[in-house]
Amino acid sequence: MEEKPVHKPIDAFRKLKEDPSESLAEILQWSKGILVGYIRKYIQNDDELIKDVIAETLQAVWIQHTKIAELKDPEIWLLRIAYNISMSKLRKRKKYYTEPIDEHQFLKSDSATEADIERKELDKLLAQAIETLSPKERIVFILSRTEGVNTKEIASRYRTSEQTVKNQLSSALKKIHQYLKEVLTAAIFI
């Protein structure tokens, strides 16, 4: 006796236990339009990304087919999986998305002198931050960061352990960072 064709989407989900391949094809046929419309609410103008989300959603159905066959509302589960995958992909895209800086008018510099002025101001702030360091931290910082001397050589020059030099450099960097943070934060609110 031949099986009746599946008329309701719930029937296709229920058959996942018995015949996952056929059921998955039926679920795809039923849900493709629904999924595309649903995913488009979150992902606009990127058909390839929508196809990826649908493929990963159906992959999740395949992997968890026995569990899904027993769910009360498998359609809702399907939409929730599609939503989660969409959000994950959008977060990844946002994390790595960059725009050309030329497109932002407020970031464009009218001349090289503006950049030179900003650089001189930053150099001045850094010099002020370096002045807050202890003499040993200042020497280690200047040798390491401005002259490019490695910690082993600094330790050898000043007859101390390399770990002591590393500790002084770490302390110097923390103090400089804190100083710049305080000064720049204060400048924002002025």
C-alpha positions as semicolon CSV with decimal commas, in nm:
position;residue;x (nm);y (nm);z (nm)
1;M;0,000;0,000;0,000
2;E;0,134;0,347;-0,097
3;E;0,174;0,618;0,162
4;K;-0,044;0,924;0,133
5;P;0,133;1,243;0,032
6;V;0,209;1,479;0,316
7;H;-0,044;1,762;0,328
8;K;0,044;1,927;0,656
9;P;0,392;2,037;0,759
10;I;0,350;1,869;1,097
11;D;0,316;1,534;0,917
12;A;0,655;1,581;0,750
13;F;0,815;1,654;1,086
14;R;0,652;1,348;1,244
15;K;0,789;1,126;0,965
16;L;1,148;1,237;1,036
17;K;1,207;0,933;1,257
18;E;1,095;0,683;0,996
19;D;1,227;0,836;0,674
20;P;1,449;1,138;0,741
21;S;1,561;1,189;0,379
22;E;1,212;1,207;0,230
23;S;1,080;1,407;0,524
24;L;1,362;1,659;0,497
25;A;1,282;1,710;0,128
26;E;0,915;1,767;0,216
27;I;1,008;2,006;0,497
28;L;1,230;2,199;0,258
29;Q;0,954;2,217;-0,002
30;W;0,703;2,340;0,256
31;S;0,932;2,572;0,450
32;K;1,158;2,728;0,188
33;G;0,926;3,020;0,110
34;I;0,839;3,068;0,476
35;L;1,204;3,058;0,581
36;V;1,312;3,301;0,310
37;G;1,042;3,549;0,412
38;Y;1,121;3,507;0,780
39;I;1,499;3,541;0,739
40;R;1,456;3,848;0,514
41;K;1,322;4,032;0,819
42;Y;1,675;4,016;0,960
43;I;1,900;3,982;0,655
44;Q;1,824;4,219;0,371
45;N;1,989;4,234;0,029
46;D;2,203;3,923;0,068
47;D;2,051;3,620;-0,102
48;E;2,368;3,414;-0,057
49;L;2,364;3,465;0,318
50;I;1,994;3,372;0,328
51;K;2,072;3,050;0,136
52;D;2,348;2,975;0,389
53;V;2,108;3,025;0,680
54;I;1,849;2,794;0,520
55;A;2,113;2,529;0,453
56;E;2,239;2,543;0,812
57;T;1,883;2,534;0,944
58;L;1,808;2,220;0,742
59;Q;2,137;2,073;0,858
60;A;2,020;2,126;1,216
61;V;1,695;1,948;1,129
62;W;1,893;1,657;0,985
63;I;2,121;1,632;1,287
64;Q;1,836;1,646;1,540
65;H;1,568;1,472;1,334
66;T;1,467;1,223;1,604
67;K;1,421;1,498;1,861
68;I;1,230;1,723;1,621
69;A;0,989;1,444;1,525
70;E;0,861;1,447;1,883
71;L;0,827;1,823;1,930
72;K;0,481;1,970;1,980
73;D;0,550;2,268;1,751
74;P;0,838;2,177;1,521
75;E;0,760;2,469;1,287
76;I;0,832;2,714;1,569
77;W;1,153;2,527;1,647
78;L;1,253;2,557;1,279
79;L;1,194;2,932;1,279
80;R;1,384;2,972;1,607
81;I;1,684;2,785;1,465
82;A;1,673;3,001;1,150
83;Y;1,659;3,312;1,369
84;N;1,954;3,201;1,584
85;I;2,167;3,117;1,281
86;S;2,075;3,451;1,118
87;M;2,174;3,646;1,429
88;S;2,499;3,454;1,460
89;K;2,592;3,529;1,100
90;L;2,499;3,896;1,138
91;R;2,712;3,926;1,453
92;K;3,008;3,771;1,274
93;R;2,959;4,000;0,976
94;K;2,933;4,306;1,200
95;K;3,248;4,205;1,385
96;Y;3,453;4,191;1,068
97;Y;3,272;4,454;0,862
98;T;3,475;4,757;0,768
99;E;3,403;5,058;0,554
100;P;3,649;5,266;0,359
101;I;3,747;5,564;0,571
102;D;3,709;5,796;0,270
103;E;3,330;5,756;0,288
104;H;3,313;5,931;0,624
105;Q;3,330;6,306;0,574
106;F;3,388;6,379;0,942
107;L;3,703;6,166;0,939
108;K;3,862;6,326;0,635
109;S;4,150;6,559;0,698
110;D;4,171;6,878;0,495
111;S;4,544;6,874;0,506
112;A;4,848;6,690;0,630
113;T;4,910;6,968;0,883
114;E;4,600;6,864;1,079
115;A;4,742;6,513;1,115
116;D;5,079;6,660;1,213
117;I;4,915;6,871;1,483
118;E;4,727;6,570;1,621
119;R;5,046;6,364;1,621
120;K;5,236;6,638;1,807
121;E;4,958;6,661;2,066
122;L;4,968;6,284;2,119
123;D;5,348;6,292;2,146
124;K;5,318;6,568;2,406
125;L;5,064;6,363;2,606
126;L;5,290;6,059;2,589
127;A;5,588;6,265;2,710
128;Q;5,378;6,389;3,002
129;A;5,275;6,032;3,082
130;I;5,639;5,918;3,074
131;E;5,728;6,192;3,324
132;T;5,491;6,031;3,577
133;L;5,701;5,711;3,581
134;S;5,968;5,626;3,833
135;P;6,326;5,673;3,703
136;K;6,376;5,296;3,652
137;E;6,041;5,255;3,475
138;R;6,118;5,556;3,255
139;I;6,455;5,416;3,147
140;V;6,313;5,071;3,075
141;F;6,018;5,216;2,883
142;I;6,231;5,448;2,670
143;L;6,488;5,180;2,591
144;S;6,223;4,921;2,509
145;R;5,959;5,125;2,328
146;T;6,148;5,409;2,164
147;E;6,490;5,257;2,103
148;G;6,375;4,899;2,047
149;V;6,611;4,735;2,296
150;N;6,488;4,394;2,412
151;T;6,437;4,308;2,779
152;K;6,731;4,068;2,792
153;E;6,973;4,338;2,675
154;I;6,827;4,596;2,916
155;A;6,871;4,350;3,202
156;S;7,230;4,292;3,097
157;R;7,307;4,666;3,075
158;Y;7,170;4,740;3,421
159;R;7,281;4,413;3,583
160;T;6,937;4,303;3,688
161;S;6,713;4,009;3,605
162;E;6,511;3,998;3,287
163;Q;6,197;3,941;3,497
164;T;6,262;4,265;3,687
165;V;6,286;4,451;3,357
166;K;5,963;4,290;3,238
167;N;5,790;4,387;3,563
168;Q;5,911;4,748;3,534
169;L;5,800;4,767;3,171
170;S;5,459;4,622;3,258
171;S;5,418;4,871;3,542
172;A;5,525;5,158;3,315
173;L;5,276;5,057;3,046
174;K;4,992;5,036;3,300
175;K;5,075;5,380;3,439
176;I;5,098;5,536;3,093
177;H;4,772;5,374;2,990
178;Q;4,598;5,501;3,304
179;Y;4,739;5,852;3,260
180;L;4,630;5,873;2,896
181;K;4,288;5,732;2,980
182;E;4,232;5,995;3,249
183;V;4,358;6,285;3,037
184;L;4,168;6,185;2,724
185;T;3,848;6,114;2,918
186;A;3,872;6,453;3,084
187;A;3,933;6,617;2,745
188;I;3,617;6,462;2,604
189;F;3,401;6,621;2,873
190;I;3,558;6,967;2,848
